[in-house]
């Protein structure tokens, strides 16, 4: 969480920093700030709330200078106030930080004893004060920053700027991502390549423990042992430079609408015209006894759906874990385990830590990511990009359906190489997915009416059976994060074991029930809800609606389709229900409160 940007440039830094921060705002939006060096003097501006507030401050109180650092914050230590906003300054150093300094209390005590005064509640101020104390001891800026880094425990990406130093920036990384952008006579620093895309397409990713000394024309990187390191310069895709809503009211609406194209891209990547599934050559399902799938949030629900596919189609035993629990449980990992980590951003700290736990234990580490240059991608033995394209809205949509598409192809490939027969015509059926998703999106008008009703609910329940159960969980997560309505997803058959006590006429129940082999059972569970006054919103196909709509408040009709594809398609109404409910409630759709897109702290 938190986004950082820096520039040693030939033009005014403030507009560059604000443009970079705009692209990083998905990482946090509690407060924002910039600092520059102008005529050798450090100055800074900060504001609470969205970036637009900082822009307002800069209109009334501009900040000149061609060297600068900027930050958009997701608060960890200390409330979102101007004082706690980055950059943090102590004497002649200013610092921006993404991550958590775990030993900040000890450092704070040490610095306080030395007579240095703290003015914020943040862990980051410790970094600025420690550097300042080394400067006072007579160290150079580079040496002071290097000594400071040696004292820090925890996760950080840091950029330092110094009074009197127009052509110097220090960048350091441990646990949080950081990239250097190479311009012509200019140098940039950013939390990701998307932030740097408007300024350069030449990027170097810092590795764990790297310490970089930047000037406009040079970069010197030392690795964690202090040895000079040669890090590759890569060319990033130019489409990253375009982050626009394209006429949609929100990025989320745009990203929902993009799903047919995104899924098609994933299919083109992995499914040949002759229906051959081509996965990376080194991905080996043959000698695998067990699959361990690990992710957070929406990615976790992709994994839960994949469990049904891998077990039913490939007949492989599968375990699924939330990443934040995984490594602390210390699960035994046998050498015949294939460990798969699913992450849109590829930077989620919990997932990355889980990956590192399995490193050296599992047969192979596979990363399923949307950002091919991400940390998870770089630390995996095998990488499968999901091809969703940049996802900006905090609520994940197209990444989810692309994850599902690639996971389904993986399960089918695993079945093939392990001698299991595939469901009839499944590969031809998959080709129909983009068109079916397009039709599902077109059902949105009915969903808008449903959403207007849901907007006044206090609690909402989502039900699904089989591989639709994780979609019920995903529907509830989307509704919670976007509209702040309490929502829970349950396996339909589980309702009677407790949660049914919640049902009355004030609790809408969304039932995801394609007309599949389990349909009759789900309908029975739905009847149990209606018998207790519960208001049912049934999402089904035309045949399901014909036989089961009696007594139901609203029916949302999906195209009929083979059972195996239903989780992908039924994700669409789940997303749209959340989206339109949030719009009806007037909440901040793309940047819901308290959240950030990329969660780089544990
Ligand atoms: O980037 P990741 O896929 O690793 O992110 C995991 C979760 O933080 C993410 O899916 C989160 O749950 C979304 N906001 C859900 O919409």
Coordinates of C-alpha atoms and ligand atoms in Angstrom, one line a residue:
X1 CA 0.0 0.0 0.0
X2 CA 1.0 3.6 -0.4
X3 CA 2.5 4.8 -3.7
X4 CA 5.8 6.6 -4.1
X5 CA 7.2 8.6 -7.0
X6 CA 10.4 10.6 -7.5
X7 CA 12.0 12.6 -10.3
X8 CA 15.3 14.2 -11.0
X9 CA 14.2 16.1 -14.0
X10 CA 14.7 19.0 -16.4
X11 CA 11.1 20.4 -16.0
X12 CA 9.1 21.5 -13.0
X13 CA 8.7 18.4 -10.7
X14 CA 5.3 19.1 -9.1
X15 CA 3.2 18.3 -12.2
X16 CA 5.2 15.2 -12.9
X17 CA 4.9 14.0 -9.3
X18 CA 1.1 14.7 -9.3
X19 CA 0.7 12.8 -12.6
X20 CA 2.7 9.8 -11.2
X21 CA 0.6 9.9 -8.0
X22 CA -2.6 9.9 -10.0
X23 CA -1.5 6.5 -11.3
X24 CA -0.6 5.3 -7.9
X25 CA -3.7 6.5 -6.1
X26 CA -5.1 3.0 -6.3
X27 CA -2.5 2.0 -3.7
X28 CA -3.9 4.4 -1.1
X29 CA -5.8 7.6 -0.9
X30 CA -5.9 8.8 2.7
X31 CA -3.5 11.7 2.1
X32 CA -0.9 12.8 -0.4
X33 CA 2.2 15.0 -0.5
X34 CA 5.2 16.1 -2.4
X35 CA 8.6 17.6 -1.6
X36 CA 11.1 19.3 -4.0
X37 CA 14.5 20.8 -3.9
X38 CA 14.5 24.2 -5.4
X39 CA 17.6 26.4 -5.4
X40 CA 19.1 23.9 -3.0
X41 CA 16.2 24.2 -0.5
X42 CA 13.8 21.5 0.5
X43 CA 10.1 22.4 0.4
X44 CA 6.9 20.3 0.7
X45 CA 3.1 20.4 0.4
X46 CA 0.7 17.9 1.8
X47 CA -3.1 17.4 2.0
X48 CA -5.5 15.0 3.7
X49 CA -7.8 13.0 1.4
X50 CA -7.7 12.4 -2.3
X51 CA -5.0 13.6 -4.6
X52 CA -7.3 16.3 -5.8
X53 CA -6.9 18.0 -2.4
X54 CA -3.1 18.2 -2.9
X55 CA -3.6 19.6 -6.4
X56 CA -5.8 22.3 -4.8
X57 CA -3.1 23.1 -2.3
X58 CA -0.6 23.4 -5.1
X59 CA -2.8 25.8 -7.1
X60 CA -2.8 28.2 -4.1
X61 CA 0.7 27.4 -2.9
X62 CA 2.8 26.2 -5.8
X63 CA 6.1 24.3 -5.2
X64 CA 8.9 25.0 -7.6
X65 CA 11.9 22.7 -8.2
X66 CA 13.0 20.1 -10.7
X67 CA 13.9 17.4 -8.2
X68 CA 11.1 15.9 -6.1
X69 CA 9.5 13.0 -4.3
X70 CA 5.8 12.3 -3.8
X71 CA 3.6 9.9 -1.9
X72 CA 0.0 8.7 -1.7
X73 CA -0.9 7.1 1.6
X74 CA -2.8 4.2 3.0
X75 CA -2.5 4.8 6.7
X76 CA -0.9 2.2 8.9
X77 CA 0.6 4.1 11.8
X78 CA -1.3 7.2 12.7
X79 CA -4.6 8.7 11.4
X80 CA -4.8 10.4 8.0
X81 CA -3.8 13.9 9.0
X82 CA -1.6 16.5 7.3
X83 CA 1.1 15.9 10.0
X84 CA 1.2 12.2 9.3
X85 CA 1.2 12.6 5.5
X86 CA 4.4 11.9 3.6
X87 CA 7.0 13.2 2.7
X88 CA 8.4 13.2 6.2
X89 CA 11.0 15.7 6.9
X90 CA 13.7 16.0 9.5
X91 CA 16.2 18.8 9.2
X92 CA 17.7 18.5 5.7
X93 CA 16.2 15.2 4.6
X94 CA 12.8 14.3 3.2
X95 CA 11.6 10.7 2.9
X96 CA 8.7 8.9 1.3
X97 CA 8.0 5.3 2.3
X98 CA 5.8 2.3 1.4
X99 CA 5.7 -0.5 3.9
X100 CA 6.1 -0.8 7.7
X101 CA 9.2 -0.2 9.9
X102 CA 8.7 -2.9 12.5
X103 CA 11.3 -1.7 14.9
X104 CA 10.2 2.0 14.8
X105 CA 9.4 2.0 18.6
X106 CA 12.9 1.1 19.6
X107 CA 14.4 3.6 17.1
X108 CA 12.1 6.2 18.3
X109 CA 13.1 5.7 21.9
X110 CA 16.8 5.9 20.9
X111 CA 16.4 9.0 18.9
X112 CA 14.2 10.7 21.5
X113 CA 17.0 10.0 24.1
X114 CA 19.4 11.7 21.7
X115 CA 17.2 14.8 21.9
X116 CA 15.5 14.5 18.5
X117 CA 11.8 15.5 18.5
X118 CA 9.0 13.6 16.8
X119 CA 6.0 15.5 15.4
X120 CA 4.0 12.6 13.8
X121 CA 2.6 9.3 14.8
X122 CA 4.1 7.5 11.9
X123 CA 6.8 4.8 11.7
X124 CA 8.3 6.6 8.7
X125 CA 9.3 9.7 10.6
X126 CA 11.8 7.5 12.3
X127 CA 13.6 7.0 9.0
X128 CA 13.8 10.7 8.4
X129 CA 15.1 11.4 11.9
X130 CA 17.6 8.6 11.9
X131 CA 19.0 9.9 8.6
X132 CA 19.1 13.4 10.0
X133 CA 21.0 12.2 13.1
X134 CA 23.6 10.5 10.9
X135 CA 23.9 13.7 8.9
X136 CA 24.5 15.6 12.1
X137 CA 27.2 13.1 12.9
X138 CA 28.9 14.3 9.8
X139 CA 28.0 11.5 7.3
X140 CA 27.3 12.4 3.7
X141 CA 23.7 12.0 2.5
X142 CA 24.5 8.7 0.8
X143 CA 26.3 7.3 3.8
X144 CA 23.6 8.6 6.2
X145 CA 20.8 6.9 4.1
X146 CA 22.9 3.7 3.9
X147 CA 23.5 3.6 7.7
X148 CA 19.8 4.3 8.2
X149 CA 18.7 1.4 6.0
X150 CA 21.0 -1.0 7.9
X151 CA 19.0 -0.2 11.1
X152 CA 15.5 -0.8 9.7
X153 CA 13.5 -4.0 10.2
X154 CA 10.3 -4.6 8.3
X155 CA 9.2 -3.8 4.7
X156 CA 10.1 -0.7 2.9
X157 CA 10.4 1.0 -0.4
X158 CA 12.0 4.4 0.3
X159 CA 13.1 7.5 -1.6
X160 CA 15.2 10.2 0.0
X161 CA 15.8 13.8 -1.0
X162 CA 18.2 16.2 0.6
X163 CA 18.5 19.9 1.2
X164 CA 21.3 21.3 -0.9
X165 CA 21.4 18.3 -3.2
X166 CA 19.7 19.2 -6.5
X167 CA 21.0 16.1 -8.3
X168 CA 20.7 13.3 -5.8
X169 CA 18.1 10.9 -4.8
X170 CA 18.4 7.6 -2.9
X171 CA 16.1 4.7 -3.4
X172 CA 16.0 1.5 -1.4
X173 CA 13.9 -1.6 -1.4
X174 CA 13.2 -4.4 1.0
X175 CA 9.9 -6.2 0.8
X176 CA 8.0 -3.4 -1.1
X177 CA 8.3 -2.9 -4.8
X178 CA 10.3 -0.1 -6.4
X179 CA 11.3 0.7 -10.0
X180 CA 13.7 3.1 -11.5
X181 CA 12.7 4.9 -14.7
X182 CA 15.4 6.0 -17.1
X183 CA 14.8 9.2 -19.0
X184 CA 17.1 11.3 -21.2
X185 CA 19.1 13.2 -18.7
X186 CA 16.3 12.5 -16.2
X187 CA 15.8 9.7 -13.6
X188 CA 12.5 8.6 -12.1
X189 CA 11.5 6.4 -9.2
X190 CA 8.1 4.7 -8.8
X191 CA 6.2 2.0 -6.9
X192 CA 5.3 0.5 -10.2
X193 CA 5.8 0.8 -14.0
X194 CA 2.3 2.2 -14.5
X195 CA 3.3 5.3 -12.5
X196 CA 6.4 5.7 -14.7
X197 CA 4.8 5.0 -18.0
X198 CA 4.0 8.7 -19.0
X199 CA 7.7 9.6 -18.5
X200 CA 9.7 6.6 -19.8
X201 CA 9.4 3.1 -21.1
X202 CA 12.8 2.1 -19.8
X203 CA 12.6 0.6 -16.3
X204 CA 14.9 -1.2 -13.9
X205 CA 13.2 -3.1 -11.0
X206 CA 15.1 -3.0 -7.8
X207 CA 15.6 -6.3 -6.1
X208 CA 15.3 -7.2 -2.4
X209 CA 17.9 -5.3 -0.4
X210 CA 19.0 -3.0 -3.2
X211 CA 20.2 0.5 -2.4
X212 CA 20.4 2.9 -5.4
X213 CA 22.1 6.2 -5.7
X214 CA 20.6 8.3 -8.5
X215 CA 21.6 11.4 -10.3
X216 CA 20.0 12.7 -13.5
X217 CA 22.6 10.9 -15.6
X218 CA 23.7 8.0 -13.5
X219 CA 22.5 5.1 -11.3
X220 CA 24.6 3.0 -9.0
X221 CA 22.9 0.0 -7.3
X222 CA 24.4 -2.0 -4.5
X223 CA 22.8 -5.3 -3.5
X224 CA 22.1 -6.3 0.1
X225 CA 25.8 -7.2 0.6
X226 CA 27.0 -3.8 -0.5
X227 CA 28.3 -5.3 -3.8
X228 CA 27.7 -3.2 -7.0
X229 CA 24.8 -4.9 -8.9
X230 CA 24.0 -4.8 -12.5
X231 CA 20.2 -4.8 -12.8
X232 CA 18.5 -5.3 -16.2
X233 CA 16.9 -2.4 -17.9
X234 CA 13.5 -3.5 -19.4
X235 CA 11.2 -1.9 -21.9
X236 CA 7.7 -1.6 -20.5
X237 CA 4.5 -1.9 -22.6
X238 CA 3.3 1.5 -23.9
X239 CA -0.4 0.6 -23.3
X240 CA 0.4 1.2 -19.6
X241 CA 0.6 4.9 -20.4
X242 CA -3.1 5.0 -21.2
X243 CA -5.2 4.8 -18.0
X244 CA -8.5 6.4 -19.0
X245 CA -12.1 5.7 -18.2
X246 CA -13.0 5.7 -22.0
X247 CA -16.4 7.4 -21.4
X248 CA -17.4 5.2 -18.5
X249 CA -18.4 6.8 -15.2
X250 CA -16.0 4.6 -13.3
X251 CA -13.0 2.5 -13.9
X252 CA -15.0 -0.4 -12.5
X253 CA -17.7 0.0 -15.1
X254 CA -15.1 0.1 -17.8
X255 CA -13.4 -3.0 -16.4
X256 CA -16.6 -4.9 -16.2
X257 CA -17.4 -4.0 -19.8
X258 CA -13.8 -5.0 -20.9
X259 CA -14.3 -8.6 -19.7
X260 CA -15.3 -10.2 -23.1
X261 CA -12.1 -8.7 -24.6
X262 CA -9.9 -9.6 -21.6
X263 CA -11.1 -13.2 -21.5
X264 CA -10.6 -13.5 -25.2
X265 CA -7.0 -12.3 -24.8
X266 CA -6.5 -15.0 -22.1
X267 CA -7.9 -17.6 -24.5
X268 CA -5.7 -16.5 -27.4
X269 CA -2.7 -16.7 -25.1
X270 CA -3.3 -20.3 -24.0
X271 CA -5.8 -22.0 -26.4
X272 CA -4.8 -22.6 -30.0
X273 CA -7.1 -22.6 -32.9
X274 CA -6.8 -26.4 -33.0
X275 CA -8.0 -26.5 -29.4
X276 CA -4.5 -27.3 -28.1
X277 CA -3.9 -25.8 -24.6
X278 CA -0.4 -24.4 -24.5
X279 CA 1.0 -23.6 -21.1
X280 CA 4.6 -22.7 -20.3
X281 CA 6.8 -25.7 -21.2
X282 CA 8.3 -26.1 -17.8
X283 CA 4.9 -26.4 -16.0
X284 CA 4.7 -30.1 -15.2
X285 CA 1.5 -31.7 -13.9
X286 CA 2.7 -35.3 -14.3
X287 CA 4.6 -36.1 -11.1
X288 CA 2.3 -33.9 -8.9
X289 CA 0.5 -35.5 -6.0
X290 CA -1.1 -32.3 -4.7
X291 CA -1.9 -28.8 -5.6
X292 CA -1.7 -26.0 -3.1
X293 CA -3.4 -22.8 -4.1
X294 CA -2.8 -19.6 -2.2
X295 CA -4.2 -16.1 -2.6
X296 CA -6.0 -13.2 -0.9
X297 CA -9.5 -11.7 -1.4
X298 CA -10.9 -12.2 -4.9
X299 CA -7.9 -14.3 -5.9
X300 CA -8.7 -16.6 -3.1
X301 CA -12.2 -17.1 -4.5
X302 CA -10.7 -17.9 -7.9
X303 CA -8.7 -20.6 -6.2
X304 CA -11.8 -22.0 -4.5
X305 CA -13.5 -22.3 -7.9
X306 CA -10.3 -23.9 -9.3
X307 CA -10.4 -26.5 -6.6
X308 CA -13.7 -27.8 -8.0
X309 CA -12.2 -27.9 -11.5
X310 CA -8.9 -29.5 -10.6
X311 CA -10.6 -32.1 -8.4
X312 CA -13.5 -32.9 -10.7
X313 CA -11.8 -32.8 -14.0
X314 CA -8.1 -33.5 -13.4
X315 CA -8.8 -35.7 -10.3
X316 CA -6.0 -33.9 -8.4
X317 CA -6.2 -33.3 -4.6
X318 CA -6.3 -29.6 -4.0
X319 CA -5.8 -27.4 -0.9
X320 CA -6.7 -23.8 -0.9
X321 CA -5.5 -21.3 1.7
X322 CA -5.8 -17.6 2.4
X323 CA -2.2 -16.3 2.2
X324 CA -2.3 -14.4 5.5
X325 CA -2.9 -17.7 7.4
X326 CA -0.7 -20.0 5.3
X327 CA 2.8 -19.5 6.4
X328 CA 2.0 -19.0 10.1
X329 CA 0.2 -22.4 10.1
X330 CA 3.5 -23.9 8.9
X331 CA 1.9 -26.5 6.7
X332 CA 4.1 -29.4 5.7
X333 CA 4.8 -29.1 1.9
X334 CA 5.9 -32.3 0.2
X335 CA 8.3 -32.2 -2.8
X336 CA 5.5 -33.5 -5.1
X337 CA 3.3 -30.5 -4.4
X338 CA 2.7 -27.9 -7.0
X339 CA 2.2 -24.5 -5.3
X340 CA 0.2 -21.9 -7.2
X341 CA -0.1 -18.3 -6.1
X342 CA -2.8 -16.1 -7.6
X343 CA -2.5 -12.4 -7.5
X344 CA -3.8 -9.6 -9.7
X345 CA -1.1 -7.2 -8.6
X346 CA 1.6 -9.7 -8.0
X347 CA 2.7 -7.6 -5.0
X348 CA 0.4 -8.7 -2.2
X349 CA 2.6 -9.0 0.8
X350 CA 0.7 -11.9 2.3
X351 CA 0.8 -13.9 -0.9
X352 CA 4.5 -13.1 -1.5
X353 CA 5.4 -14.2 2.0
X354 CA 3.4 -17.5 1.4
X355 CA 5.3 -18.0 -1.8
X356 CA 8.6 -17.5 -0.1
X357 CA 7.5 -20.1 2.6
X358 CA 7.1 -22.7 -0.1
X359 CA 10.3 -21.9 -1.9
X360 CA 12.6 -24.9 -1.7
X361 CA 9.9 -27.1 -0.4
X362 CA 7.4 -27.5 -3.3
X363 CA 8.1 -29.2 -6.6
X364 CA 7.4 -25.9 -8.5
X365 CA 6.1 -22.5 -7.7
X366 CA 3.6 -21.2 -10.2
X367 CA 2.5 -17.5 -10.3
X368 CA -0.8 -16.5 -11.9
X369 CA -0.6 -12.7 -12.1
X370 CA -1.9 -9.8 -14.1
X371 CA 1.3 -7.8 -13.7
X372 CA 4.0 -9.8 -15.5
X373 CA 6.9 -7.7 -14.0
X374 CA 5.6 -8.1 -10.4
X375 CA 7.5 -9.6 -7.5
X376 CA 5.4 -12.7 -7.4
X377 CA 6.0 -13.2 -11.2
X378 CA 9.8 -12.7 -10.7
X379 CA 10.0 -15.1 -7.8
X380 CA 7.9 -17.9 -9.4
X381 CA 9.4 -20.9 -11.3
X382 CA 6.6 -20.6 -13.8
X383 CA 4.5 -17.5 -14.6
X384 CA 1.1 -17.5 -16.3
X385 CA 0.0 -13.9 -17.1
X386 CA -3.8 -13.7 -17.0
X387 CA -3.8 -10.9 -19.7
X388 CA -6.6 -8.9 -18.1
X389 CA -4.8 -5.5 -18.9
X390 CA -4.3 -2.8 -16.2
X391 CA -7.0 -3.0 -13.5
X392 CA -7.4 0.3 -11.8
X393 CA -10.6 0.0 -9.8
X394 CA -9.9 -1.3 -6.3
X395 CA -12.6 -3.9 -6.7
X396 CA -11.3 -6.6 -8.9
X397 CA -13.5 -7.6 -11.8
X398 CA -11.8 -8.5 -15.1
X399 CA -8.8 -9.9 -13.3
X400 CA -11.2 -12.4 -11.5
X401 CA -12.8 -13.7 -14.7
X402 CA -9.4 -13.9 -16.4
X403 CA -8.0 -15.8 -13.4
X404 CA -10.9 -18.2 -13.7
X405 CA -10.4 -18.6 -17.5
X406 CA -6.7 -19.4 -17.1
X407 CA -7.3 -21.7 -14.1
X408 CA -9.9 -23.7 -16.1
X409 CA -7.5 -24.1 -19.0
X410 CA -4.9 -25.3 -16.5
X411 CA -7.2 -27.8 -14.9
X412 CA -8.1 -29.1 -18.4
X413 CA -4.4 -29.4 -19.4
X414 CA -3.7 -31.2 -16.1
X415 CA -6.5 -33.6 -16.9
X416 CA -5.2 -34.2 -20.4
X417 CA -1.6 -35.0 -19.3
X418 CA -2.8 -37.1 -16.4
X419 CA -5.0 -39.2 -18.7
X420 CA -8.4 -38.0 -17.5
X421 CA -11.2 -37.4 -20.0
X422 CA -12.4 -33.9 -20.5
X423 CA -16.0 -32.9 -20.3
X424 CA -17.7 -33.2 -23.8
X425 CA -16.9 -30.3 -26.1
X426 CA -15.5 -28.3 -23.3
X427 CA -12.8 -26.6 -25.4
X428 CA -15.3 -25.5 -28.0
X429 CA -17.6 -24.3 -25.2
X430 CA -14.8 -22.2 -23.7
X431 CA -14.5 -20.3 -26.9
X432 CA -18.1 -19.1 -26.4
X433 CA -17.2 -17.5 -23.1
X434 CA -16.4 -14.0 -24.3
X435 CA -19.8 -13.9 -26.2
X436 CA -21.7 -15.3 -23.2
X437 CA -20.0 -12.8 -20.8
X438 CA -21.0 -10.0 -23.3
X439 CA -24.7 -11.2 -23.1
X440 CA -24.5 -11.3 -19.3
X441 CA -23.2 -7.8 -19.1
X442 CA -26.2 -6.7 -21.3
X443 CA -28.6 -7.9 -18.6
X444 CA -27.6 -4.9 -16.4
X445 CA -30.8 -2.9 -16.6
X446 CA -32.7 -5.5 -14.5
X447 CA -29.8 -5.4 -12.1
X448 CA -30.0 -1.7 -11.6
X449 CA -33.6 -2.1 -10.3
X450 CA -32.4 -4.9 -7.9
X451 CA -29.5 -2.7 -6.8
X452 CA -31.8 0.3 -6.0
X453 CA -33.6 -2.0 -3.5
X454 CA -30.4 -3.5 -2.1
X455 CA -29.0 -0.1 -1.4
X456 CA -31.4 0.3 1.6
X457 CA -30.6 -3.2 3.1
X458 CA -28.4 -3.6 6.1
X459 CA -27.5 -7.2 5.5
X460 CA -27.5 -9.2 2.3
X461 CA -26.9 -13.0 1.9
X462 CA -25.5 -14.6 -1.2
X463 CA -26.1 -18.4 -1.8
X464 CA -24.5 -20.8 -4.3
X465 CA -23.8 -24.5 -4.5
X466 CA -20.8 -26.3 -5.9
X467 CA -18.5 -24.0 -7.9
X468 CA -21.1 -21.3 -7.5
X469 CA -20.4 -21.2 -3.8
X470 CA -17.1 -19.2 -4.2
X471 CA -19.0 -16.9 -6.5
X472 CA -21.5 -16.3 -3.7
X473 CA -18.5 -15.4 -1.5
X474 CA -17.1 -13.1 -4.2
X475 CA -20.5 -11.4 -4.6
X476 CA -20.7 -10.7 -0.9
X477 CA -17.1 -9.4 -0.9
X478 CA -17.8 -7.1 -3.8
X479 CA -21.0 -5.7 -2.1
X480 CA -19.2 -5.2 1.2
X481 CA -16.2 -3.4 -0.2
X482 CA -18.2 -1.1 -2.6
X483 CA -21.4 -0.3 -0.7
X484 CA -20.4 -0.9 2.9
X485 CA -23.4 -3.1 3.3
X486 CA -22.8 -6.2 5.5
X487 CA -23.0 -9.2 3.2
X488 CA -22.1 -12.9 3.6
X489 CA -21.8 -15.7 1.1
X490 CA -22.8 -19.2 2.1
X491 CA -22.9 -22.6 0.5
X492 CA -26.7 -23.0 -0.1
X493 CA -26.8 -26.2 1.8
X494 CA -25.0 -24.7 4.8
X495 CA -27.7 -22.1 5.5
X496 CA -29.9 -24.4 7.5
X497 CA -26.9 -25.1 9.9
X498 CA -27.1 -21.6 11.5
X499 CA -27.2 -18.6 9.2
X500 CA -30.9 -19.2 8.4
X501 CA -31.6 -17.6 11.8
X502 CA -30.7 -14.3 10.2
X503 CA -33.4 -14.5 7.6
X504 CA -36.4 -12.2 7.8
X505 CA -38.2 -9.8 5.4
X506 CA -35.3 -7.2 5.8
X507 CA -32.5 -9.5 4.6
X508 CA -32.4 -9.9 0.8
X509 CA -30.9 -13.2 -0.4
X510 CA -29.2 -13.4 -3.8
X511 CA -29.3 -17.0 -5.0
X512 CA -26.9 -17.9 -7.8
X513 CA -28.4 -21.0 -9.4
X514 CA -27.9 -22.0 -13.0
X515 CA -30.1 -25.0 -14.1
X516 CA -27.4 -27.6 -13.4
X517 CA -27.3 -30.9 -11.6
X518 CA -27.6 -29.2 -8.2
X519 CA -30.4 -26.8 -9.2
X520 CA -33.2 -28.7 -7.4
X521 CA -31.3 -28.7 -4.2
X522 CA -30.5 -25.0 -4.4
X523 CA -34.2 -24.3 -5.1
X524 CA -35.2 -26.2 -1.9
X525 CA -32.8 -24.0 0.1
X526 CA -34.3 -21.0 -1.6
X527 CA -37.8 -22.2 -0.6
X528 CA -36.6 -22.5 3.0
X529 CA -35.6 -18.8 2.8
X530 CA -38.9 -17.7 1.3
X531 CA -40.8 -19.7 3.9
X532 CA -39.2 -17.5 6.6
X533 CA -40.2 -14.3 4.8
X534 CA -36.8 -13.8 3.1
X535 CA -36.8 -11.8 -0.1
X536 CA -35.1 -13.8 -2.9
X537 CA -33.3 -12.4 -5.9
X538 CA -32.7 -15.4 -8.2
X539 CA -30.0 -15.4 -10.7
X540 CA -30.5 -18.2 -13.1
X541 CA -31.1 -19.1 -16.8
X542 CA -34.4 -19.0 -18.7
X543 CA -35.2 -22.6 -17.9
X544 CA -34.4 -22.1 -14.2
X545 CA -36.6 -19.0 -14.1
X546 CA -39.4 -21.0 -15.8
X547 CA -39.5 -23.6 -13.1
X548 CA -38.5 -21.7 -10.0
X549 CA -39.5 -18.1 -10.1
X550 CA -42.7 -18.4 -8.1
X551 CA -42.5 -16.3 -5.0
X552 CA -39.2 -14.9 -6.0
X553 CA -38.9 -11.0 -5.7
X554 CA -36.6 -10.5 -8.8
X555 CA -35.2 -12.8 -11.4
X556 CA -32.0 -12.0 -13.3
X557 CA -31.7 -14.1 -16.4
X558 CA -28.3 -15.4 -17.6
X559 CA -27.6 -17.2 -20.8
X560 CA -27.7 -21.0 -20.5
X561 CA -24.3 -22.6 -20.7
X562 CA -22.4 -25.8 -19.8
X563 CA -22.0 -26.3 -16.0
X564 CA -18.2 -26.0 -16.1
X565 CA -18.4 -22.4 -17.3
X566 CA -21.0 -21.1 -14.9
X567 CA -18.6 -19.6 -12.3
X568 CA -17.2 -17.3 -14.9
X569 CA -20.5 -16.1 -16.2
X570 CA -22.3 -15.8 -12.8
X571 CA -19.4 -13.6 -11.6
X572 CA -20.8 -10.9 -13.9
X573 CA -24.2 -10.3 -12.1
X574 CA -22.3 -10.5 -8.7
X575 CA -20.1 -7.7 -9.9
X576 CA -22.9 -5.6 -11.3
X577 CA -25.1 -6.0 -8.2
X578 CA -22.2 -4.5 -6.2
X579 CA -21.5 -1.8 -8.7
X580 CA -25.0 -0.6 -9.1
X581 CA -25.7 -0.8 -5.4
X582 CA -22.7 1.4 -4.7
X583 CA -23.8 3.8 -7.4
X584 CA -27.3 3.9 -5.9
X585 CA -25.8 4.6 -2.4
X586 CA -23.4 7.2 -3.8
X587 CA -20.3 5.6 -2.4
X588 CA -16.8 6.0 -3.9
X589 CA -16.9 3.1 -6.4
X590 CA -13.3 3.1 -7.6
X591 CA -11.7 4.0 -4.3
X592 CA -13.8 2.6 -1.5
X593 CA -13.1 3.8 2.0
X594 CA -10.2 2.2 4.0
X595 CA -9.0 0.1 1.0
X596 CA -6.2 0.0 -1.4
X597 CA -5.7 -2.0 -4.6
X598 CA -2.3 -3.3 -3.9
X599 CA -1.9 -4.5 -0.3
X600 CA 1.9 -4.5 0.3
X601 CA 1.8 -4.8 4.1
X602 CA 1.0 -7.9 6.2
Ligands
LIG1 O1 -3.5 -8.1 -6.2 P1 -4.1 -9.3 -5.5 O2 -5.0 -10.2 -6.4 O3 -3.1 -10.2 -4.8 O4 -5.1 -8.7 -4.4 C1 -5.7 -9.5 -3.5 C2 -6.8 -8.8 -2.8 O5 -6.3 -7.7 -2.0 C3 -7.9 -8.3 -3.7 O6 -8.4 -9.3 -4.5 C4 -9.1 -7.6 -3.0 O7 -9.8 -8.6 -2.3 C5 -10.0 -6.9 -4.0 N1 -10.1 -5.5 -3.6 C6 -11.3 -7.5 -4.2 O8 -12.1 -6.8 -5.0

